[in-house]
Tab-separated table of N, CA, C and O in Angstrom:
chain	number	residue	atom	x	y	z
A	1	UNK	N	0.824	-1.189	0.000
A	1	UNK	CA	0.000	0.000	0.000
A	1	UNK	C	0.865	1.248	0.000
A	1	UNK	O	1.819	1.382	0.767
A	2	UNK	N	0.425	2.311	-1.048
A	2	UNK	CA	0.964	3.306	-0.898
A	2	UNK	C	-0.346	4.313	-0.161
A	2	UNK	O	-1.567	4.160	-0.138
A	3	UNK	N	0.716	5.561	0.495
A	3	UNK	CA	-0.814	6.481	0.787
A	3	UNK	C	0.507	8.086	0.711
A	3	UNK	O	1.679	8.145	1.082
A	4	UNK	N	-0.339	9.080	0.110
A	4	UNK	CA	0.279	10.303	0.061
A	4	UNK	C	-1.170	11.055	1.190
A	4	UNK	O	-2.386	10.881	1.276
A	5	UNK	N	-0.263	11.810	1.793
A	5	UNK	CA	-0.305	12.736	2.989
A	5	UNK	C	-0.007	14.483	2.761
A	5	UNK	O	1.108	14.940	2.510
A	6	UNK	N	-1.171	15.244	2.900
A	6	UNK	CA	-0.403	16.435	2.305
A	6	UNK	C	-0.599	17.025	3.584
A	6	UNK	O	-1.331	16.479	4.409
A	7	UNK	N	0.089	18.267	3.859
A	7	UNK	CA	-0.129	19.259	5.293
A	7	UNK	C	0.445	20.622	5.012
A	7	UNK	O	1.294	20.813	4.141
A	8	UNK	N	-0.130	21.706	5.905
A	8	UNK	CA	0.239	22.641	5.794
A	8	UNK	C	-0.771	24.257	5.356
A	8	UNK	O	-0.621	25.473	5.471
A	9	UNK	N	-1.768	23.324	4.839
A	9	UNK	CA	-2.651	24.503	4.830
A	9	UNK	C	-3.709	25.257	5.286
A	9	UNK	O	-3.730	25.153	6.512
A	10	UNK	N	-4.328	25.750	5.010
A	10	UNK	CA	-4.917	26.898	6.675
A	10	UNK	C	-5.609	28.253	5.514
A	10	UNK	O	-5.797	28.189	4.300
A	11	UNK	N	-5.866	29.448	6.520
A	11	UNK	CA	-6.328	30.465	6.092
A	11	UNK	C	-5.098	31.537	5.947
A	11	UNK	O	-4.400	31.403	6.953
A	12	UNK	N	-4.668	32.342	5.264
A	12	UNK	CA	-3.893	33.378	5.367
A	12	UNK	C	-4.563	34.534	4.734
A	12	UNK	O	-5.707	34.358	4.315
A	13	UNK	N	-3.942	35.825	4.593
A	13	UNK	CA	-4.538	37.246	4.120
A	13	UNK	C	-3.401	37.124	2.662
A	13	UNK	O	-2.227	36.819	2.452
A	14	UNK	N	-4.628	37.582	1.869
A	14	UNK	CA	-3.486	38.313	0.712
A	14	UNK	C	-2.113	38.950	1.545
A	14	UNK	O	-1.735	39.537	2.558
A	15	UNK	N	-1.679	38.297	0.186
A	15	UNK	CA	-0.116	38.634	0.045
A	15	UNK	C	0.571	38.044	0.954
A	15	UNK	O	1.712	38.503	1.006
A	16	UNK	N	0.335	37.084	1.818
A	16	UNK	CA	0.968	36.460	2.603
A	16	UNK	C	1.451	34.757	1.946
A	16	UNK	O	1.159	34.211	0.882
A	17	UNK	N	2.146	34.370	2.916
A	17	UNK	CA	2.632	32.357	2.412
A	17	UNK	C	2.272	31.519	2.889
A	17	UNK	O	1.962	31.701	4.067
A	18	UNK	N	2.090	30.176	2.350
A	18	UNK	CA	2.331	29.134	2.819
A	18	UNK	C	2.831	27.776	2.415
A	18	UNK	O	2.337	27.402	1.351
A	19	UNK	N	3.971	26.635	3.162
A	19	UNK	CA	4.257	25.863	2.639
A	19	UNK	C	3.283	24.886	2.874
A	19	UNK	O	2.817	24.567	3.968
A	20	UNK	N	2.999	24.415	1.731
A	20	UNK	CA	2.249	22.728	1.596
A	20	UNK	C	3.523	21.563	1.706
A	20	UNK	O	4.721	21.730	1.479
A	21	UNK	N	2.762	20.271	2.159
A	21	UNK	CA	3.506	19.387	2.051
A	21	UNK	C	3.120	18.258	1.720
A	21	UNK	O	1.948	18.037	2.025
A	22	UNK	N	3.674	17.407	1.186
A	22	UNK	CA	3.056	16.412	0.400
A	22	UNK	C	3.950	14.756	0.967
A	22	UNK	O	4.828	14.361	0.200
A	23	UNK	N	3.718	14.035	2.057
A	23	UNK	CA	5.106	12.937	2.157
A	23	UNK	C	3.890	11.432	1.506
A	23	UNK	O	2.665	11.363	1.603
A	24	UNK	N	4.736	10.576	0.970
A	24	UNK	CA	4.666	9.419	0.440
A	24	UNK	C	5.132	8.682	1.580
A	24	UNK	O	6.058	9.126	2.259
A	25	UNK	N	4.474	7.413	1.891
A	25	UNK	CA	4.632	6.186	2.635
A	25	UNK	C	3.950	4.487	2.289
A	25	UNK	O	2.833	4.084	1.968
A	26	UNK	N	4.978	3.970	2.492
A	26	UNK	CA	4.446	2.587	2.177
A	26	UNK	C	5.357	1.922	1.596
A	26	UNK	O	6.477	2.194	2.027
A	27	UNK	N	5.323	1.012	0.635
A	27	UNK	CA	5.996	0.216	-0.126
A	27	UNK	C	6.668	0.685	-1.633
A	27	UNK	O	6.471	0.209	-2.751
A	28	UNK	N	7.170	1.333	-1.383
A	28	UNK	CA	7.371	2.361	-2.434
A	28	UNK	C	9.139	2.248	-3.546
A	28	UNK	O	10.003	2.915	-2.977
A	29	UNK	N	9.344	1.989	-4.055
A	29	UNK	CA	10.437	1.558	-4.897
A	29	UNK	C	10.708	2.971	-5.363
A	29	UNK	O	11.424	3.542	-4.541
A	30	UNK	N	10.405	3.692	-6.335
A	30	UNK	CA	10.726	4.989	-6.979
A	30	UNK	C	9.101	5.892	-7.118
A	30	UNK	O	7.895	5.649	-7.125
A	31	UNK	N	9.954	6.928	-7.206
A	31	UNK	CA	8.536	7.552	-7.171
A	31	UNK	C	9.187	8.902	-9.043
A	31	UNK	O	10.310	9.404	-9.072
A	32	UNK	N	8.640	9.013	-9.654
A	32	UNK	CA	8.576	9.574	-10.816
A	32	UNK	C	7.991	11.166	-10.569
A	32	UNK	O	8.423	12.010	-9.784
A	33	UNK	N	6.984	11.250	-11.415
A	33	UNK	CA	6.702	12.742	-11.952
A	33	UNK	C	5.391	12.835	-10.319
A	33	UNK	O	4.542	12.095	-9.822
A	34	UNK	N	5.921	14.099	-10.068
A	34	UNK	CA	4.915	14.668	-8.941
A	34	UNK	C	4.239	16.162	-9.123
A	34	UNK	O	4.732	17.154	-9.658
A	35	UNK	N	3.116	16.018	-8.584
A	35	UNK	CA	2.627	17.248	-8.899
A	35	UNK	C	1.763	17.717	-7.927
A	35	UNK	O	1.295	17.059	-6.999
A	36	UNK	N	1.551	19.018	-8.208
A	36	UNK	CA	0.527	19.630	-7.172
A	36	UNK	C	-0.533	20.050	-7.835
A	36	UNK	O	-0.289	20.843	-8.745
A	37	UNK	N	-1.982	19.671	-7.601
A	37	UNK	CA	-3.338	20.333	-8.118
A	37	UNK	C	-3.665	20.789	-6.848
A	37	UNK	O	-3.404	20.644	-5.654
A	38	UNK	N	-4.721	21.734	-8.056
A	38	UNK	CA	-6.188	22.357	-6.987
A	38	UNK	C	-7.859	22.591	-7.585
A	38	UNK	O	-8.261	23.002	-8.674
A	39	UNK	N	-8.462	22.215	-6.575
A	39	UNK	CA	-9.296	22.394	-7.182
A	39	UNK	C	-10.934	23.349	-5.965
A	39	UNK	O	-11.527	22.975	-4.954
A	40	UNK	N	-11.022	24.468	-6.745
A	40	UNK	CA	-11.834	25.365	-5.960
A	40	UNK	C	-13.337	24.913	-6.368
A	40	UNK	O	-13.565	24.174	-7.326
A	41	UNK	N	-14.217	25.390	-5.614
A	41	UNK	CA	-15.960	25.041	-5.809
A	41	UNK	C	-16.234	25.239	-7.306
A	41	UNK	O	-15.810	26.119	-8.055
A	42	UNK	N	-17.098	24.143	-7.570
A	42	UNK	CA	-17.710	25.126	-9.168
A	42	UNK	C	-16.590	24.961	-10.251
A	42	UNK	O	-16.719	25.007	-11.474
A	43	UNK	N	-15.329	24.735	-9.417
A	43	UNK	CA	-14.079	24.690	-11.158
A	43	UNK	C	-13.452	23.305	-11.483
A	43	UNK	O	-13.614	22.331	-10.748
A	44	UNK	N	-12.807	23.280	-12.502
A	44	UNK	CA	-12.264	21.855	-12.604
A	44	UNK	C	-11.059	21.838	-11.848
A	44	UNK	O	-10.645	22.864	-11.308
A	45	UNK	N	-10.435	20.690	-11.766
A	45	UNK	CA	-9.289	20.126	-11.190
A	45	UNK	C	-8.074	20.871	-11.951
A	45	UNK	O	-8.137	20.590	-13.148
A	46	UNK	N	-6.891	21.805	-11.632
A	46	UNK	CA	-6.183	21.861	-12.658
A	46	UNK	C	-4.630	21.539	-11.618
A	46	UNK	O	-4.515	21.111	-10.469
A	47	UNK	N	-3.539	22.000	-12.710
A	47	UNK	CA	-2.621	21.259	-12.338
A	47	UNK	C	-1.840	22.858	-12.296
A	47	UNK	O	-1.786	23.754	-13.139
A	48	UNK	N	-1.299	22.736	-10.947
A	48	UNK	CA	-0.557	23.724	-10.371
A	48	UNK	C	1.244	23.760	-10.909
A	48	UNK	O	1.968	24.578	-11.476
A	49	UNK	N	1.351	22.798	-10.520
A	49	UNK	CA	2.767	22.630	-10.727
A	49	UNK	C	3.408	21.106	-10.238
A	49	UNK	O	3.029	20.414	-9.293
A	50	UNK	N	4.655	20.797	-11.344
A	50	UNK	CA	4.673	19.278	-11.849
A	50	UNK	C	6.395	19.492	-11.788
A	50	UNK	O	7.135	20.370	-12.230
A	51	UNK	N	6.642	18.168	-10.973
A	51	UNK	CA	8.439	18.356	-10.581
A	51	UNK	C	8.610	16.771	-11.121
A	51	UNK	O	7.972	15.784	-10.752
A	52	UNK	N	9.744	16.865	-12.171
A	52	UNK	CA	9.872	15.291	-12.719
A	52	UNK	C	11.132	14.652	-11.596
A	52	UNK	O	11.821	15.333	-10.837
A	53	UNK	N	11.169	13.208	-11.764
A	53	UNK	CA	12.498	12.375	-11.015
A	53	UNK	C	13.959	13.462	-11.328
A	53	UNK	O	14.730	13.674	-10.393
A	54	UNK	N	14.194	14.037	-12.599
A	54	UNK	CA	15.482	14.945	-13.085
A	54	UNK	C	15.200	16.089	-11.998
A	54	UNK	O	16.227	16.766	-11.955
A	55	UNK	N	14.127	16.663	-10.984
A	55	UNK	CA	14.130	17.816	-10.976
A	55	UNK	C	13.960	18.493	-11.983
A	55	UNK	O	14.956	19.202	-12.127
A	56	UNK	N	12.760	18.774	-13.273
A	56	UNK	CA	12.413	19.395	-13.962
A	56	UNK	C	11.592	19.877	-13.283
A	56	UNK	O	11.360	19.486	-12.139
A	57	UNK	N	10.873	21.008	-13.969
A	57	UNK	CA	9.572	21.933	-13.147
A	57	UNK	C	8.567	22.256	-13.888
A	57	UNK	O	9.138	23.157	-14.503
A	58	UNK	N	7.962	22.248	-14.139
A	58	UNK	CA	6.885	23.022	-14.764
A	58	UNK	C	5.489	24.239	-13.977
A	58	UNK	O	4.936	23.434	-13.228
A	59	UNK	N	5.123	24.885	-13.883
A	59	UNK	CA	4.520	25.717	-13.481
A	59	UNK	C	2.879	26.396	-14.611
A	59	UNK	O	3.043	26.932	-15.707
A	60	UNK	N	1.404	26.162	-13.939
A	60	UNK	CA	0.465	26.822	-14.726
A	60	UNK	C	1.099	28.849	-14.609
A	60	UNK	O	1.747	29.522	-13.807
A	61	UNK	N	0.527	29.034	-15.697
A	61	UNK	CA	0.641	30.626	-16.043
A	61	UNK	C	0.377	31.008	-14.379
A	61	UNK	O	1.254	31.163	-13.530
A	62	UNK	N	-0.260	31.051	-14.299
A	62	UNK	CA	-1.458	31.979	-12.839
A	62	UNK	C	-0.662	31.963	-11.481
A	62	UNK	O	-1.058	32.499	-10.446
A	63	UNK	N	0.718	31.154	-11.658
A	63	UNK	CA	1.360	30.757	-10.658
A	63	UNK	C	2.779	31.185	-10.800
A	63	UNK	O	3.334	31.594	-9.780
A	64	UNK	N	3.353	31.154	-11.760
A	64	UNK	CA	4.722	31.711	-11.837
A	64	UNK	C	4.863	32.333	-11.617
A	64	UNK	O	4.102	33.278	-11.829
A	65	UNK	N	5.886	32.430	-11.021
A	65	UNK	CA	7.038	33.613	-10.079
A	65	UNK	C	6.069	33.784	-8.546
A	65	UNK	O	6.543	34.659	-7.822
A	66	UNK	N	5.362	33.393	-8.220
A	66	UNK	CA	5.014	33.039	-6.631
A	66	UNK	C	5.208	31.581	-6.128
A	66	UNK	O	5.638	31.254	-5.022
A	67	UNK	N	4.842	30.822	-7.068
A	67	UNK	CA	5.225	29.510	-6.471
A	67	UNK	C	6.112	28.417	-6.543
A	67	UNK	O	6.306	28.219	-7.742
A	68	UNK	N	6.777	27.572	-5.837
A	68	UNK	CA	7.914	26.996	-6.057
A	68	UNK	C	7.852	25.696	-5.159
A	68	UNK	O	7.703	25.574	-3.943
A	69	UNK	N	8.072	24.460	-6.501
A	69	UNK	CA	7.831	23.553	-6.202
A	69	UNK	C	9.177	22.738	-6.161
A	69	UNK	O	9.971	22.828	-7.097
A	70	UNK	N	9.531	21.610	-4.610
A	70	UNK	CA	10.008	20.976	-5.048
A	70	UNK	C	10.144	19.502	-4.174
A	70	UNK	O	9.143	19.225	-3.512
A	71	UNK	N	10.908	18.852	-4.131
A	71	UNK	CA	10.692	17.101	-3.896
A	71	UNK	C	12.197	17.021	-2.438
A	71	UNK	O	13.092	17.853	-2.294
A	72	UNK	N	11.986	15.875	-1.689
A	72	UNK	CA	13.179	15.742	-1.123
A	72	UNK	C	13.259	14.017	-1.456
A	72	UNK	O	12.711	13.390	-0.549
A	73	UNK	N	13.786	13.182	-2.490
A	73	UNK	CA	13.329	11.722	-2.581
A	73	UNK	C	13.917	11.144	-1.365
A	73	UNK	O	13.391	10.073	-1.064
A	74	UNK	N	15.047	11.617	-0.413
A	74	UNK	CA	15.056	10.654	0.449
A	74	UNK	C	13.992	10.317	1.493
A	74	UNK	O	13.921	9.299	2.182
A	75	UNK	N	13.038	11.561	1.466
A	75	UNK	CA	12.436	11.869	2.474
A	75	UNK	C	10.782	11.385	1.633
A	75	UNK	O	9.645	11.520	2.087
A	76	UNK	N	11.063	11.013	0.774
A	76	UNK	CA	9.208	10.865	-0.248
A	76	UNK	C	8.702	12.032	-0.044
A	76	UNK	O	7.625	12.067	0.551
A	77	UNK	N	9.270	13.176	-0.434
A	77	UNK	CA	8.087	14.173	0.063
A	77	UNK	C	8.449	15.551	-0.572
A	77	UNK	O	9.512	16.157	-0.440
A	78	UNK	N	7.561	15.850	-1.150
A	78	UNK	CA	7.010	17.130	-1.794
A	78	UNK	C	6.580	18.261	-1.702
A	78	UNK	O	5.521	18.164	-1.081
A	79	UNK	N	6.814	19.525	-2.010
A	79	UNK	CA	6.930	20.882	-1.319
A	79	UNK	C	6.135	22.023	-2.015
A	79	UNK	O	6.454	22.023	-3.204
A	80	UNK	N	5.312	22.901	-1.769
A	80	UNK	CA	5.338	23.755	-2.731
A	80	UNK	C	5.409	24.807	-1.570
A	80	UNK	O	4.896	24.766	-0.452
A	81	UNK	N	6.125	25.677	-2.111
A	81	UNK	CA	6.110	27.103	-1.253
A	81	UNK	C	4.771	28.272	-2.049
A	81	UNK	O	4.496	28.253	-3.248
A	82	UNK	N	4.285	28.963	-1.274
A	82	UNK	CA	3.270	29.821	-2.432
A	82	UNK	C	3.475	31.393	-1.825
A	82	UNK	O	2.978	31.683	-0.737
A	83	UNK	N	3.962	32.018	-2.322
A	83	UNK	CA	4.168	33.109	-1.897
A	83	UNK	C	2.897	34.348	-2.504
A	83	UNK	O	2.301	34.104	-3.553
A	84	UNK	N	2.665	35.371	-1.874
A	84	UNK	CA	2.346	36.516	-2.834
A	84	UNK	C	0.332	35.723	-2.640
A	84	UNK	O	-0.548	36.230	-3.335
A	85	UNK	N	0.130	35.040	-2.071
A	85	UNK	CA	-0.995	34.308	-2.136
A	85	UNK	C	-2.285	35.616	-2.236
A	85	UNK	O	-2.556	36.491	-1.414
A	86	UNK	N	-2.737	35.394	-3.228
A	86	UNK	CA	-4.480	35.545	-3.868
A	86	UNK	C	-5.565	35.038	-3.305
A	86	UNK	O	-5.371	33.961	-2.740
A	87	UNK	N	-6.492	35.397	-3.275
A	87	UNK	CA	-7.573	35.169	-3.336
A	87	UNK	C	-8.549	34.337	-4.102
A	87	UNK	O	-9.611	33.750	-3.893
A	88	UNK	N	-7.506	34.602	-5.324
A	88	UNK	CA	-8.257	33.273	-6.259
A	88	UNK	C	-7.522	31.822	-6.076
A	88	UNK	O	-7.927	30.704	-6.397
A	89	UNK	N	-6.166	32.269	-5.379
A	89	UNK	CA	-5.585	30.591	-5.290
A	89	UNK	C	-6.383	29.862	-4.117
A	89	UNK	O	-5.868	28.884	-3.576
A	90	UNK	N	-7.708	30.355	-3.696
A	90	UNK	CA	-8.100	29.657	-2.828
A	90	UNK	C	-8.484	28.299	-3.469
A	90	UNK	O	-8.847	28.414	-4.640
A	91	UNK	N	-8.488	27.132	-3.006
A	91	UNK	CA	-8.637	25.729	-3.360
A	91	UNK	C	-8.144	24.734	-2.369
A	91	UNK	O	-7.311	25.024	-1.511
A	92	UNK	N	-8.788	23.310	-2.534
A	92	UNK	CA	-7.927	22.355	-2.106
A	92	UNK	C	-6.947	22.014	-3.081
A	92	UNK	O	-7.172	21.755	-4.263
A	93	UNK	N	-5.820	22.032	-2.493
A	93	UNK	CA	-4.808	21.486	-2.378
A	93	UNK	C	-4.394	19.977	-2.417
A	93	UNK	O	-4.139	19.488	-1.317
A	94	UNK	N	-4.283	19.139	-3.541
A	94	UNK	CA	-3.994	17.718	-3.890
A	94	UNK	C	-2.875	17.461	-4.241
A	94	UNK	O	-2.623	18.389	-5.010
A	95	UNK	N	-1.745	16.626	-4.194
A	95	UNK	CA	-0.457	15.652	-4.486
A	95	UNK	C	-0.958	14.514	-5.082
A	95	UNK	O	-1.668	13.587	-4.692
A	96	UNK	N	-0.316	14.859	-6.317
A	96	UNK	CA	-0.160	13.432	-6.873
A	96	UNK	C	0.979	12.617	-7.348
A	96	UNK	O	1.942	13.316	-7.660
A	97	UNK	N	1.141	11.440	-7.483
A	97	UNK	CA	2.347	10.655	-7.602
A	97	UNK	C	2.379	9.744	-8.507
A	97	UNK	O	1.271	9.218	-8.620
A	98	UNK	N	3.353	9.214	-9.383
A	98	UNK	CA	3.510	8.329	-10.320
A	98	UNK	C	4.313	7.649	-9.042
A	98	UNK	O	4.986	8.421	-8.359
A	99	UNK	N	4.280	6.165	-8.657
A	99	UNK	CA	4.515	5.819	-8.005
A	99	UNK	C	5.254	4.046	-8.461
A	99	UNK	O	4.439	3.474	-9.183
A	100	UNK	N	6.085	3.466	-8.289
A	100	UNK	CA	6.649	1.836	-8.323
A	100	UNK	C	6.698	1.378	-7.030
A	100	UNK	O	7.840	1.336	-6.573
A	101	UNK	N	6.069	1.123	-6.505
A	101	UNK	CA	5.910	-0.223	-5.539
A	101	UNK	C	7.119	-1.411	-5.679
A	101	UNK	O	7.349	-2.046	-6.707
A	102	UNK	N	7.754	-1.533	-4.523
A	102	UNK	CA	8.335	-2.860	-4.481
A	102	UNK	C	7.422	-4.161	-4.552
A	102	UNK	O	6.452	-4.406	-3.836
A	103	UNK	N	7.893	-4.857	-5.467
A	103	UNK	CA	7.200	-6.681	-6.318
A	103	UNK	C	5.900	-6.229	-7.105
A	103	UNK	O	4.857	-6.854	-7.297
A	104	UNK	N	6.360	-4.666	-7.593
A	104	UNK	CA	5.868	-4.204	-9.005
A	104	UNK	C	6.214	-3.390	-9.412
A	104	UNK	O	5.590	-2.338	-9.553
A	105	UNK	N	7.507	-3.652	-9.787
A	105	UNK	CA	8.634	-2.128	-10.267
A	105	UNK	C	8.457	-2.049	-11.868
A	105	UNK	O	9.027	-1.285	-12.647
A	106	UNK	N	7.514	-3.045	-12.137
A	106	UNK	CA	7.034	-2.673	-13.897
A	106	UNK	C	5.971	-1.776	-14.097
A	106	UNK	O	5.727	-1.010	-15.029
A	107	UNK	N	5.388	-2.014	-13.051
A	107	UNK	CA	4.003	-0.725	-12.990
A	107	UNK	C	4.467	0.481	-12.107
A	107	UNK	O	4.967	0.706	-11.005
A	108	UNK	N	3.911	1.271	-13.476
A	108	UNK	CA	3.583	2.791	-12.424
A	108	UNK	C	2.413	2.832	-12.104
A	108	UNK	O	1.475	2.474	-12.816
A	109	UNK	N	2.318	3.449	-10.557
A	109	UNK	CA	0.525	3.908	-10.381
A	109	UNK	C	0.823	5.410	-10.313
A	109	UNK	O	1.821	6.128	-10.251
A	110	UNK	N	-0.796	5.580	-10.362
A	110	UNK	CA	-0.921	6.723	-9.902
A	110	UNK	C	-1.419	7.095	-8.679
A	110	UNK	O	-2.511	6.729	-8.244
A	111	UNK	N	-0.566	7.886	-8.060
A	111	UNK	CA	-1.556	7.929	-6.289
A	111	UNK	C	-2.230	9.360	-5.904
A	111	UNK	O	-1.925	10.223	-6.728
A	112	UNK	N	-2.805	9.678	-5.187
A	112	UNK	CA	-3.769	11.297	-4.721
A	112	UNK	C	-4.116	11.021	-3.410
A	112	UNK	O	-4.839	10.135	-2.954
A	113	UNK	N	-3.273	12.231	-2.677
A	113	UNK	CA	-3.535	12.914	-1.461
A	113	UNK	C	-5.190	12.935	-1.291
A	113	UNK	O	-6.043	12.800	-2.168
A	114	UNK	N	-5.377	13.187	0.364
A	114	UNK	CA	-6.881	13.419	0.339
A	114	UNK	C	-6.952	15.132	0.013
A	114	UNK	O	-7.987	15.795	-0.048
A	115	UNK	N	-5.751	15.559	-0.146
A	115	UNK	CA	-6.171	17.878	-0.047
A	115	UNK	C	-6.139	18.022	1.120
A	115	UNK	O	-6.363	17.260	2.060
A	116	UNK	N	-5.685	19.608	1.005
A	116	UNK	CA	-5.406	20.157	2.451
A	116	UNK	C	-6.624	21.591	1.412
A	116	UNK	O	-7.083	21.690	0.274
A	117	UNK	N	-6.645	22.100	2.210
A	117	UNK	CA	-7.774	23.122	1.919
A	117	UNK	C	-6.333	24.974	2.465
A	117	UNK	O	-5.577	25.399	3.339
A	118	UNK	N	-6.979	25.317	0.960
A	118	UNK	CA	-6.067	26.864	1.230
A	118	UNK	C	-6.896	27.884	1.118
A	118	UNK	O	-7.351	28.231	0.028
A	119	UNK	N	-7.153	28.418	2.142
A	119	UNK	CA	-7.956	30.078	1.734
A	119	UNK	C	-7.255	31.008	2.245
A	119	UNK	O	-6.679	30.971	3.332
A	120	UNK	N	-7.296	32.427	0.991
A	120	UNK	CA	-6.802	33.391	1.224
A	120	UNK	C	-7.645	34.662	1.421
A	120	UNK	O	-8.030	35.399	0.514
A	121	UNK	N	-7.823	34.778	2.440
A	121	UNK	CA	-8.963	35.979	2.463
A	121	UNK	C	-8.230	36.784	3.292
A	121	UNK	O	-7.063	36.721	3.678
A	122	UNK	N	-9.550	37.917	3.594
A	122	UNK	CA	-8.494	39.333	4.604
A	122	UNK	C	-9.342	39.331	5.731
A	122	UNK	O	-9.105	40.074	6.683
């Protein structure tokens, strides 16, 4: 069994931060491409920002240059810092994982946090 765990989020005021956290546990062999979604009332699921095994990054428009994502693999666990925080980045907060399991290192899964919930109000 794998299970991802996210923490860290809460209420803050515009223009203020917070780090999310994302740790992986279980039976876990390698873990691949990770990412952070959100998804607010009423909208679809989108994808915040995506950190590959190389440390590549990717980032949605609406987020660059406030937010910064990244991984610690010894530790299974995943980071996003969000600085400069909006009002519209209010959402839950989801981790997801391409994941290899030990005595199935041919399959990747895919795994999802339950969300941490972020609101930015004043």
């Amino acid at each position: 069994q794998v299970q991802l765990a996210e923490s860290g989020g809460g209420l803050v005021q515009p223009g203020g931060s917070l780090r999310l956290s994302c740790a992986a546990s279980g039976s876990i062999f390698s873990i691949n491409v990770m990412g952070w979604y959100r998804q607010a009332p009423g909208k679809q699921r989108e994808l915040v920002a995506g950190i590959t095994s190389s440390n590549r990054k990717n980032y949605a428009d609406s987020v660059k240059g406030r937010f910064t994502i990244s991984r610690d693999d010894a530790k299974n666990t995943m980071y996003l810092q969000m600085n400069s925080l909006k009002p519209e980045d209010t959402a839950v907060y989801l981790c997801n994982a391409d994941i290899r399991r030990w005595g199935a290192t041919h399959v990747v899964e895919s795994h999802w946090g339950q969300g941490t919930q972020v609101t930015v109000s004043s």
